[in-house]
C-alpha cells in the first residue's frame, strides 16, 4: 500500500499544528462525502480553522480558514459559477478570465488560497455592470 505524503500545516490563527481527520469529525451527520478529509486545527473547536484535503493524496486544497474566510470563499465560488452560467463559459475559461482581471498566474488563481479581501474582489468582479439608470446590465 502506498503511503500518503505528510503535510505539516500550522494554524494561521493560533499557530497550533493541524491534524488530518475525516470530515465527519467536523461535519458529523452533515458530511456530504464520507470519504473526505480535512486539516483541522488541533485546538478545534476552540479554534475553528480548517481546510479540505484532496481525496486522492490528501494534499490541502488551500490554506486553513476560519468561519468568516470559509464563508467568503463559498461566496466567491458561487459568484464565479453564476458568471460562468450567465456567460456560457466553461470552468477553465472563467479561471483564465479571473487570472487576467486580478493579474495572477495559474498557480495563484485558487480561491482556496485567497484572503477575505481577494474573495471580495472576485465577488465584485463577477457582479453585472450597472447601467447609468441604476439597473443591472
Short mmCIF file of N, CA, C and O in Angstrom, two decimals:
data_model
loop_
_atom_site.label_atom_id
_atom_site.label_comp_id
_atom_site.label_asym_id
_atom_site.label_seq_id
_atom_site.Cartn_x
_atom_site.Cartn_y
_atom_site.Cartn_z
N UNK A 1 0.84 -1.18 0.00
CA UNK A 1 0.00 0.00 0.00
C UNK A 1 0.88 1.25 0.00
O UNK A 1 1.83 1.36 0.77
N UNK A 2 0.58 2.18 -0.88
CA UNK A 2 1.35 3.42 -0.99
C UNK A 2 1.03 4.33 0.19
O UNK A 2 -0.13 4.52 0.55
N UNK A 3 2.08 4.90 0.79
CA UNK A 3 1.86 5.81 1.91
C UNK A 3 1.60 7.21 1.37
O UNK A 3 2.13 7.61 0.35
N UNK A 4 0.76 7.94 2.08
CA UNK A 4 0.42 9.31 1.70
C UNK A 4 1.53 10.24 2.17
O UNK A 4 2.09 10.05 3.25
N UNK A 5 1.80 11.27 1.37
CA UNK A 5 2.75 12.29 1.79
C UNK A 5 2.17 13.02 2.99
O UNK A 5 0.97 13.28 3.06
N UNK A 6 3.03 13.34 3.93
CA UNK A 6 2.57 14.04 5.13
C UNK A 6 2.71 15.55 4.89
O UNK A 6 3.73 16.03 4.42
N UNK A 7 1.66 16.28 5.20
CA UNK A 7 1.65 17.73 5.08
C UNK A 7 1.62 18.33 6.48
O UNK A 7 0.72 18.05 7.26
N UNK A 8 2.62 19.12 6.78
CA UNK A 8 2.73 19.74 8.10
C UNK A 8 2.18 21.16 8.02
O UNK A 8 2.88 22.07 7.59
N UNK A 9 0.95 21.31 8.43
CA UNK A 9 0.31 22.62 8.42
C UNK A 9 0.24 23.17 9.83
O UNK A 9 0.07 22.41 10.78
N UNK A 10 0.35 24.48 9.93
CA UNK A 10 0.15 25.17 11.20
C UNK A 10 -1.03 26.11 11.02
O UNK A 10 -1.21 26.72 9.97
N UNK A 11 -1.81 26.24 12.05
CA UNK A 11 -2.96 27.14 12.02
C UNK A 11 -2.46 28.58 11.90
O UNK A 11 -1.64 29.02 12.71
N UNK A 12 -2.96 29.32 10.90
CA UNK A 12 -2.53 30.71 10.75
C UNK A 12 -3.11 31.65 11.82
O UNK A 12 -2.67 32.78 11.95
N UNK A 13 -4.07 31.15 12.60
CA UNK A 13 -4.72 31.98 13.60
C UNK A 13 -4.10 31.83 14.99
O UNK A 13 -3.94 32.80 15.71
N UNK A 14 -3.76 30.58 15.36
CA UNK A 14 -3.23 30.36 16.71
C UNK A 14 -1.86 29.68 16.71
O UNK A 14 -1.24 29.57 17.77
N UNK A 15 -1.40 29.21 15.56
CA UNK A 15 -0.08 28.59 15.47
C UNK A 15 -0.02 27.13 15.84
O UNK A 15 1.04 26.51 15.76
N UNK A 16 -1.14 26.56 16.24
CA UNK A 16 -1.16 25.14 16.62
C UNK A 16 -1.03 24.27 15.36
O UNK A 16 -1.40 24.69 14.27
N UNK A 17 -0.53 23.05 15.52
CA UNK A 17 -0.45 22.18 14.34
C UNK A 17 -1.83 21.73 13.89
O UNK A 17 -2.77 21.67 14.69
N UNK A 18 -1.94 21.43 12.60
CA UNK A 18 -3.19 20.90 12.05
C UNK A 18 -3.11 19.39 12.00
O UNK A 18 -2.03 18.82 11.84
N UNK A 19 -4.25 18.76 12.12
CA UNK A 19 -4.35 17.30 12.11
C UNK A 19 -5.28 16.90 10.97
O UNK A 19 -6.36 17.48 10.82
N UNK A 20 -4.86 15.92 10.18
CA UNK A 20 -5.72 15.41 9.10
C UNK A 20 -6.73 14.45 9.71
O UNK A 20 -6.36 13.45 10.34
N UNK A 21 -8.02 14.79 9.54
CA UNK A 21 -9.10 14.00 10.13
C UNK A 21 -10.20 13.77 9.09
O UNK A 21 -10.37 14.58 8.18
N UNK A 22 -10.99 12.72 9.27
CA UNK A 22 -12.16 12.57 8.40
C UNK A 22 -13.07 13.79 8.56
O UNK A 22 -13.20 14.34 9.66
N UNK A 23 -13.67 14.24 7.47
CA UNK A 23 -14.55 15.41 7.51
C UNK A 23 -15.69 15.22 8.50
O UNK A 23 -16.18 16.18 9.09
N UNK A 24 -16.09 13.99 8.72
CA UNK A 24 -17.18 13.71 9.65
C UNK A 24 -16.84 14.15 11.07
O UNK A 24 -17.74 14.38 11.88
N UNK A 25 -15.56 14.29 11.40
CA UNK A 25 -15.19 14.74 12.75
C UNK A 25 -15.59 16.20 12.98
O UNK A 25 -15.76 16.62 14.11
N UNK A 26 -15.77 16.96 11.89
CA UNK A 26 -16.23 18.35 11.99
C UNK A 26 -17.70 18.44 11.62
O UNK A 26 -18.48 19.07 12.33
N UNK A 27 -18.09 17.82 10.50
CA UNK A 27 -19.44 17.97 9.98
C UNK A 27 -20.45 16.99 10.57
O UNK A 27 -21.65 17.18 10.43
N UNK A 28 -19.98 15.94 11.21
CA UNK A 28 -20.87 14.94 11.78
C UNK A 28 -21.77 14.31 10.73
O UNK A 28 -21.32 13.97 9.64
N UNK A 29 -23.05 14.21 11.05
CA UNK A 29 -24.02 13.59 10.13
C UNK A 29 -24.24 14.41 8.87
O UNK A 29 -24.77 13.92 7.88
N UNK A 30 -23.81 15.68 8.87
CA UNK A 30 -23.97 16.55 7.70
C UNK A 30 -22.86 16.39 6.66
O UNK A 30 -22.83 17.12 5.68
N UNK A 31 -21.95 15.45 6.88
CA UNK A 31 -20.87 15.23 5.93
C UNK A 31 -21.45 14.78 4.60
O UNK A 31 -22.19 13.81 4.53
N UNK A 32 -21.12 15.53 3.56
CA UNK A 32 -21.63 15.21 2.22
C UNK A 32 -20.93 13.99 1.65
O UNK A 32 -21.55 13.12 1.09
N UNK A 33 -19.61 13.94 1.80
CA UNK A 33 -18.82 12.85 1.23
C UNK A 33 -18.09 12.13 2.36
O UNK A 33 -17.15 12.66 2.94
N UNK A 34 -18.53 10.94 2.65
CA UNK A 34 -17.98 10.18 3.78
C UNK A 34 -16.48 9.90 3.64
O UNK A 34 -15.80 9.67 4.61
N UNK A 35 -15.93 9.93 2.43
CA UNK A 35 -14.51 9.64 2.22
C UNK A 35 -13.64 10.87 2.23
O UNK A 35 -12.46 10.80 1.92
N UNK A 36 -14.19 12.02 2.61
CA UNK A 36 -13.42 13.26 2.54
C UNK A 36 -12.67 13.52 3.86
O UNK A 36 -13.05 13.02 4.92
N UNK A 37 -11.61 14.31 3.72
CA UNK A 37 -10.77 14.64 4.87
C UNK A 37 -10.57 16.15 4.96
O UNK A 37 -10.70 16.87 3.97
N UNK A 38 -10.23 16.59 6.17
CA UNK A 38 -9.92 17.99 6.44
C UNK A 38 -8.63 18.06 7.25
O UNK A 38 -8.32 17.15 8.01
N UNK A 39 -7.91 19.16 7.09
CA UNK A 39 -6.84 19.50 8.03
C UNK A 39 -7.47 20.46 9.01
O UNK A 39 -7.92 21.55 8.64
N UNK A 40 -7.52 20.04 10.26
CA UNK A 40 -8.22 20.78 11.31
C UNK A 40 -7.22 21.25 12.36
O UNK A 40 -6.32 20.49 12.74
N UNK A 41 -7.37 22.48 12.81
CA UNK A 41 -6.52 22.98 13.89
C UNK A 41 -6.64 22.02 15.08
O UNK A 41 -7.75 21.59 15.44
N UNK A 42 -5.52 21.67 15.69
CA UNK A 42 -5.55 20.74 16.82
C UNK A 42 -6.27 21.34 18.04
O UNK A 42 -6.61 20.61 18.96
N UNK A 43 -6.56 22.62 17.99
CA UNK A 43 -7.33 23.27 19.06
C UNK A 43 -8.82 23.33 18.73
O UNK A 43 -9.60 23.94 19.46
N UNK A 44 -9.24 22.73 17.61
CA UNK A 44 -10.64 22.73 17.22
C UNK A 44 -11.46 22.03 18.30
O UNK A 44 -11.00 21.03 18.82
N UNK A 45 -12.60 22.50 18.67
CA UNK A 45 -13.41 23.56 18.09
C UNK A 45 -13.13 24.96 18.68
O UNK A 45 -13.70 25.94 18.20
N UNK A 46 -12.25 25.06 19.68
CA UNK A 46 -11.95 26.39 20.23
C UNK A 46 -11.40 27.30 19.13
O UNK A 46 -11.74 28.48 19.07
N UNK A 47 -10.56 26.77 18.28
CA UNK A 47 -10.07 27.49 17.11
C UNK A 47 -10.72 26.83 15.90
O UNK A 47 -10.50 25.65 15.64
N UNK A 48 -11.55 27.55 15.21
CA UNK A 48 -12.40 27.00 14.14
C UNK A 48 -11.74 27.10 12.76
O UNK A 48 -12.33 27.58 11.81
N UNK A 49 -10.50 26.64 12.66
CA UNK A 49 -9.75 26.76 11.41
C UNK A 49 -9.55 25.37 10.80
O UNK A 49 -9.12 24.44 11.49
N UNK A 50 -9.88 25.26 9.50
CA UNK A 50 -9.61 24.02 8.79
C UNK A 50 -9.65 24.25 7.29
O UNK A 50 -10.02 25.31 6.82
N UNK A 51 -9.19 23.23 6.55
CA UNK A 51 -9.19 23.27 5.09
C UNK A 51 -9.43 21.85 4.58
O UNK A 51 -8.98 20.88 5.20
N UNK A 52 -10.12 21.74 3.47
CA UNK A 52 -10.37 20.43 2.86
C UNK A 52 -9.09 19.86 2.27
O UNK A 52 -8.17 20.60 1.93
N UNK A 53 -9.08 18.55 2.12
CA UNK A 53 -7.95 17.86 1.51
C UNK A 53 -8.43 17.10 0.27
O UNK A 53 -9.57 16.63 0.22
N UNK A 54 -7.55 17.00 -0.73
CA UNK A 54 -7.87 16.21 -1.92
C UNK A 54 -8.01 14.74 -1.51
O UNK A 54 -7.22 14.23 -0.70
N UNK A 55 -9.00 14.07 -2.08
CA UNK A 55 -9.24 12.67 -1.73
C UNK A 55 -8.08 11.77 -2.15
O UNK A 55 -7.71 10.86 -1.43
N UNK A 56 -7.54 12.05 -3.33
CA UNK A 56 -6.52 11.16 -3.90
C UNK A 56 -5.23 11.12 -3.08
O UNK A 56 -4.69 10.06 -2.83
N UNK A 57 -4.76 12.28 -2.66
CA UNK A 57 -3.45 12.33 -2.00
C UNK A 57 -3.44 13.10 -0.67
O UNK A 57 -2.40 13.27 -0.07
N UNK A 58 -4.59 13.58 -0.28
CA UNK A 58 -4.78 14.36 0.95
C UNK A 58 -3.96 15.65 0.99
O UNK A 58 -3.66 16.18 2.05
N UNK A 59 -3.64 16.17 -0.18
CA UNK A 59 -2.98 17.47 -0.25
C UNK A 59 -4.00 18.54 0.12
O UNK A 59 -5.15 18.49 -0.34
N UNK A 60 -3.64 19.52 0.93
CA UNK A 60 -4.58 20.59 1.28
C UNK A 60 -5.08 21.31 0.02
O UNK A 60 -4.32 21.55 -0.90
N UNK A 61 -6.36 21.66 -0.01
CA UNK A 61 -6.95 22.33 -1.16
C UNK A 61 -6.76 23.85 -1.10
O UNK A 61 -7.29 24.56 -1.95
N UNK A 62 -6.06 24.32 -0.13
CA UNK A 62 -5.82 25.75 0.02
C UNK A 62 -5.18 25.99 1.37
O UNK A 62 -4.51 25.12 1.91
N UNK A 63 -5.44 27.16 1.91
CA UNK A 63 -4.93 27.49 3.23
C UNK A 63 -6.04 27.29 4.26
O UNK A 63 -7.22 27.34 3.93
N UNK A 64 -5.63 27.08 5.49
CA UNK A 64 -6.61 26.92 6.56
C UNK A 64 -7.37 28.22 6.72
O UNK A 64 -6.83 29.30 6.52
N UNK A 65 -8.65 28.10 7.06
CA UNK A 65 -9.51 29.27 7.13
C UNK A 65 -10.48 29.17 8.31
O UNK A 65 -10.97 28.08 8.62
N UNK A 66 -10.76 30.32 8.91
CA UNK A 66 -11.78 30.36 9.96
C UNK A 66 -13.15 30.49 9.30
O UNK A 66 -13.27 30.55 8.08
N UNK A 67 -14.19 30.53 10.11
CA UNK A 67 -15.56 30.55 9.58
C UNK A 67 -15.80 31.71 8.62
O UNK A 67 -16.39 31.55 7.56
N UNK A 68 -15.32 32.88 8.98
CA UNK A 68 -15.53 34.07 8.15
C UNK A 68 -14.88 33.93 6.77
O UNK A 68 -15.51 34.21 5.75
N UNK A 69 -13.65 33.47 6.74
CA UNK A 69 -12.95 33.29 5.47
C UNK A 69 -13.57 32.16 4.66
O UNK A 69 -13.73 32.30 3.44
N UNK A 70 -13.96 31.08 5.31
CA UNK A 70 -14.62 29.99 4.57
C UNK A 70 -15.89 30.48 3.90
O UNK A 70 -16.17 30.16 2.75
N UNK A 71 -16.66 31.31 4.60
CA UNK A 71 -17.90 31.85 4.04
C UNK A 71 -17.61 32.74 2.83
O UNK A 71 -18.29 32.66 1.81
N UNK A 72 -16.58 33.57 2.92
CA UNK A 72 -16.20 34.44 1.78
C UNK A 72 -15.78 33.59 0.59
O UNK A 72 -16.10 33.91 -0.56
N UNK A 73 -15.04 32.52 0.84
CA UNK A 73 -14.61 31.64 -0.25
C UNK A 73 -15.80 30.96 -0.91
O UNK A 73 -15.84 30.82 -2.13
N UNK A 74 -16.78 30.57 -0.12
CA UNK A 74 -18.01 29.97 -0.67
C UNK A 74 -18.71 30.99 -1.56
O UNK A 74 -19.12 30.67 -2.68
N UNK A 75 -18.83 32.22 -1.08
CA UNK A 75 -19.49 33.26 -1.88
C UNK A 75 -18.72 33.57 -3.16
O UNK A 75 -19.32 33.81 -4.21
N UNK A 76 -17.39 33.56 -3.09
CA UNK A 76 -16.57 33.80 -4.29
C UNK A 76 -16.77 32.67 -5.30
O UNK A 76 -16.92 32.92 -6.51
N UNK A 77 -16.79 31.42 -4.83
CA UNK A 77 -17.05 30.30 -5.74
C UNK A 77 -18.44 30.42 -6.38
O UNK A 77 -18.60 30.20 -7.58
N UNK A 78 -19.44 30.79 -5.58
CA UNK A 78 -20.79 30.95 -6.11
C UNK A 78 -20.85 32.06 -7.15
O UNK A 78 -21.52 31.92 -8.18
N UNK A 79 -20.14 33.16 -6.91
CA UNK A 79 -20.12 34.27 -7.87
C UNK A 79 -19.49 33.82 -9.19
O UNK A 79 -20.00 34.15 -10.27
N UNK A 80 -18.41 33.07 -9.11
CA UNK A 80 -17.78 32.57 -10.33
C UNK A 80 -18.69 31.60 -11.09
O UNK A 80 -18.77 31.66 -12.32
N UNK A 81 -19.38 30.73 -10.36
CA UNK A 81 -20.31 29.79 -11.02
C UNK A 81 -21.44 30.53 -11.70
O UNK A 81 -21.87 30.17 -12.79
N UNK A 82 -21.94 31.58 -11.05
CA UNK A 82 -23.02 32.38 -11.63
C UNK A 82 -22.54 33.06 -12.91
O UNK A 82 -23.21 33.03 -13.93
N UNK A 83 -21.33 33.63 -12.87
CA UNK A 83 -20.74 34.26 -14.05
C UNK A 83 -20.55 33.25 -15.17
O UNK A 83 -20.86 33.52 -16.33
N UNK A 84 -20.07 32.09 -14.81
CA UNK A 84 -19.85 31.01 -15.78
C UNK A 84 -21.15 30.66 -16.49
O UNK A 84 -21.20 30.55 -17.71
N UNK A 85 -22.22 30.54 -15.72
CA UNK A 85 -23.52 30.19 -16.29
C UNK A 85 -24.06 31.33 -17.15
O UNK A 85 -24.53 31.10 -18.27
N UNK A 86 -23.98 32.55 -16.63
CA UNK A 86 -24.53 33.71 -17.37
C UNK A 86 -23.81 33.95 -18.69
O UNK A 86 -24.42 34.35 -19.67
N UNK A 87 -22.52 33.73 -18.70
CA UNK A 87 -21.72 34.00 -19.91
C UNK A 87 -21.46 32.74 -20.74
O UNK A 87 -20.69 32.79 -21.70
N UNK A 88 -22.06 31.62 -20.33
CA UNK A 88 -21.92 30.35 -21.06
C UNK A 88 -20.46 29.99 -21.25
O UNK A 88 -20.01 29.67 -22.36
N UNK A 89 -19.69 30.06 -20.17
CA UNK A 89 -18.26 29.75 -20.20
C UNK A 89 -18.02 28.41 -19.52
O UNK A 89 -18.81 28.01 -18.67
N UNK A 90 -16.94 27.75 -19.91
CA UNK A 90 -16.58 26.57 -19.13
C UNK A 90 -15.71 27.01 -17.96
O UNK A 90 -15.28 28.16 -17.88
N UNK A 91 -15.47 26.10 -17.03
CA UNK A 91 -14.75 26.45 -15.80
C UNK A 91 -13.35 26.98 -16.12
O UNK A 91 -12.90 27.95 -15.50
N UNK A 92 -12.66 26.37 -17.07
CA UNK A 92 -11.32 26.80 -17.44
C UNK A 92 -11.35 28.26 -17.90
O UNK A 92 -10.50 29.06 -17.49
N UNK A 93 -12.31 28.62 -18.73
CA UNK A 93 -12.39 29.99 -19.26
C UNK A 93 -12.65 31.00 -18.15
O UNK A 93 -12.12 32.10 -18.17
N UNK A 94 -13.46 30.63 -17.18
CA UNK A 94 -13.76 31.52 -16.06
C UNK A 94 -12.48 31.80 -15.26
O UNK A 94 -12.22 32.94 -14.87
N UNK A 95 -11.68 30.77 -15.05
CA UNK A 95 -10.45 30.98 -14.29
C UNK A 95 -9.40 31.75 -15.09
O UNK A 95 -8.64 32.55 -14.52
N UNK A 96 -9.36 31.59 -16.40
CA UNK A 96 -8.47 32.42 -17.24
C UNK A 96 -8.92 33.88 -17.15
O UNK A 96 -8.09 34.79 -17.00
N UNK A 97 -10.22 34.12 -17.22
CA UNK A 97 -10.78 35.46 -17.08
C UNK A 97 -10.37 36.05 -15.72
O UNK A 97 -9.93 37.21 -15.64
N UNK A 98 -10.53 35.25 -14.65
CA UNK A 98 -10.19 35.71 -13.31
C UNK A 98 -8.70 36.04 -13.20
O UNK A 98 -8.33 37.07 -12.62
N UNK A 99 -7.86 35.19 -13.76
CA UNK A 99 -6.42 35.44 -13.74
C UNK A 99 -6.10 36.78 -14.39
O UNK A 99 -5.31 37.58 -13.87
N UNK A 100 -6.73 37.04 -15.53
CA UNK A 100 -6.50 38.29 -16.25
C UNK A 100 -6.97 39.49 -15.42
O UNK A 100 -6.25 40.47 -15.29
N UNK A 101 -8.16 39.40 -14.88
CA UNK A 101 -8.73 40.51 -14.10
C UNK A 101 -7.90 40.84 -12.86
O UNK A 101 -7.78 42.00 -12.48
N UNK A 102 -7.35 39.80 -12.22
CA UNK A 102 -6.62 40.00 -10.98
C UNK A 102 -5.10 40.08 -11.18
O UNK A 102 -4.36 40.30 -10.21
N UNK A 103 -4.64 39.86 -12.41
CA UNK A 103 -3.21 39.91 -12.68
C UNK A 103 -2.45 38.76 -12.02
O UNK A 103 -1.33 38.95 -11.54
N UNK A 104 -3.06 37.59 -12.00
CA UNK A 104 -2.46 36.42 -11.37
C UNK A 104 -2.06 35.39 -12.42
O UNK A 104 -2.63 35.37 -13.51
N UNK A 105 -1.16 34.50 -12.05
CA UNK A 105 -0.88 33.37 -12.94
C UNK A 105 -1.72 32.18 -12.47
O UNK A 105 -2.39 32.24 -11.44
N UNK A 106 -1.65 31.11 -13.23
CA UNK A 106 -2.49 29.94 -12.95
C UNK A 106 -2.28 29.38 -11.54
O UNK A 106 -3.23 28.97 -10.88
N UNK A 107 -1.04 29.38 -11.08
CA UNK A 107 -0.76 28.81 -9.75
C UNK A 107 -1.31 29.67 -8.62
O UNK A 107 -1.48 29.19 -7.50
N UNK A 108 -1.61 30.93 -8.90
CA UNK A 108 -2.10 31.84 -7.86
C UNK A 108 -3.61 31.98 -7.85
O UNK A 108 -4.18 32.48 -6.88
N UNK A 109 -4.27 31.56 -8.91
CA UNK A 109 -5.71 31.79 -9.07
C UNK A 109 -6.53 30.64 -8.49
O UNK A 109 -7.23 29.93 -9.21
N UNK A 110 -6.44 30.46 -7.19
CA UNK A 110 -7.21 29.43 -6.49
C UNK A 110 -7.92 30.09 -5.32
O UNK A 110 -7.26 30.63 -4.41
N UNK A 111 -9.21 30.05 -5.31
CA UNK A 111 -9.98 30.69 -4.25
C UNK A 111 -9.61 30.13 -2.88
O UNK A 111 -9.61 30.86 -1.89
N UNK A 112 -9.23 28.86 -2.83
CA UNK A 112 -8.82 28.25 -1.57
C UNK A 112 -7.55 28.86 -0.98
O UNK A 112 -7.20 28.59 0.16
N UNK A 113 -6.87 29.70 -1.76
CA UNK A 113 -5.67 30.38 -1.29
C UNK A 113 -5.95 31.86 -0.98
O UNK A 113 -5.10 32.55 -0.44
N UNK A 114 -7.13 32.33 -1.33
CA UNK A 114 -7.44 33.75 -1.24
C UNK A 114 -7.77 34.20 0.18
O UNK A 114 -8.36 33.46 0.96
N UNK A 115 -7.46 35.47 0.44
CA UNK A 115 -7.84 36.14 1.69
C UNK A 115 -9.29 36.63 1.54
O UNK A 115 -9.87 36.57 0.45
N UNK A 116 -9.83 37.17 2.62
CA UNK A 116 -11.18 37.74 2.55
C UNK A 116 -11.23 38.89 1.54
O UNK A 116 -12.19 39.02 0.79
N UNK A 117 -10.17 39.71 1.50
CA UNK A 117 -10.14 40.84 0.58
C UNK A 117 -10.12 40.37 -0.88
O UNK A 117 -10.81 40.96 -1.72
N UNK A 118 -9.35 39.33 -1.17
CA UNK A 118 -9.31 38.80 -2.54
C UNK A 118 -10.67 38.20 -2.92
O UNK A 118 -11.13 38.36 -4.04
N UNK A 119 -11.31 37.54 -1.98
CA UNK A 119 -12.64 36.99 -2.25
C UNK A 119 -13.62 38.10 -2.56
O UNK A 119 -14.45 37.97 -3.47
N UNK A 120 -13.53 39.20 -1.81
CA UNK A 120 -14.40 40.36 -2.08
C UNK A 120 -14.16 40.91 -3.49
O UNK A 120 -15.11 41.28 -4.17
N UNK A 121 -12.90 40.93 -3.93
CA UNK A 121 -12.60 41.38 -5.29
C UNK A 121 -13.26 40.47 -6.32
O UNK A 121 -13.83 40.95 -7.30
N UNK A 122 -13.17 39.17 -6.10
CA UNK A 122 -13.79 38.20 -7.02
C UNK A 122 -15.29 38.44 -7.08
O UNK A 122 -15.87 38.52 -8.16
N UNK A 123 -15.92 38.56 -5.93
CA UNK A 123 -17.37 38.77 -5.87
C UNK A 123 -17.74 40.05 -6.61
O UNK A 123 -18.69 40.07 -7.40
N UNK A 124 -16.99 41.11 -6.38
CA UNK A 124 -17.24 42.39 -7.03
C UNK A 124 -17.06 42.30 -8.54
O UNK A 124 -17.89 42.82 -9.31
N UNK A 125 -16.00 41.65 -8.99
CA UNK A 125 -15.75 41.50 -10.43
C UNK A 125 -16.85 40.71 -11.13
O UNK A 125 -17.13 40.94 -12.32
N UNK A 126 -17.46 39.80 -10.42
CA UNK A 126 -18.48 38.93 -11.02
C UNK A 126 -19.87 39.57 -11.06
O UNK A 126 -20.77 39.03 -11.71
N UNK A 127 -20.04 40.70 -10.37
CA UNK A 127 -21.34 41.38 -10.39
C UNK A 127 -21.59 41.95 -11.77
O UNK A 127 -20.68 42.49 -12.41
N UNK A 128 -22.85 41.91 -12.23
CA UNK A 128 -23.14 42.53 -13.53
C UNK A 128 -22.91 44.03 -13.46
O UNK A 128 -23.15 44.64 -12.41
N UNK A 129 -22.43 44.63 -14.55
CA UNK A 129 -22.23 46.08 -14.55
C UNK A 129 -23.55 46.81 -14.36
O UNK A 129 -24.61 46.31 -14.73
N UNK A 130 -23.48 47.98 -13.76
CA UNK A 130 -24.69 48.79 -13.52
C UNK A 130 -24.78 49.85 -14.60
O UNK A 130 -23.82 50.55 -14.91
N UNK A 131 -25.95 49.95 -15.21
CA UNK A 131 -26.21 50.97 -16.23
C UNK A 131 -26.35 52.32 -15.55
O UNK A 131 -26.61 52.40 -14.35
N UNK A 132 -26.22 53.40 -16.31
CA UNK A 132 -26.35 54.75 -15.73
C UNK A 132 -27.69 54.97 -15.00
O UNK A 132 -27.77 55.75 -14.08
N UNK A 133 -28.75 54.25 -15.42
CA UNK A 133 -30.05 54.42 -14.77
C UNK A 133 -30.16 53.65 -13.46
O UNK A 133 -31.22 53.61 -12.84
N UNK A 134 -29.05 52.98 -13.05
CA UNK A 134 -29.04 52.25 -11.79
C UNK A 134 -29.47 50.81 -11.91
O UNK A 134 -29.46 50.08 -10.93
N UNK A 135 -29.86 50.38 -13.09
CA UNK A 135 -30.31 49.00 -13.30
C UNK A 135 -29.10 48.13 -13.71
O UNK A 135 -28.19 48.62 -14.37
N UNK A 136 -29.14 46.86 -13.32
CA UNK A 136 -28.07 45.93 -13.72
C UNK A 136 -28.16 45.71 -15.22
O UNK A 136 -29.26 45.69 -15.80
N UNK A 137 -27.01 45.56 -15.84
CA UNK A 137 -26.97 45.35 -17.29
C UNK A 137 -27.43 43.96 -17.66
O UNK A 137 -27.41 43.05 -16.92
#
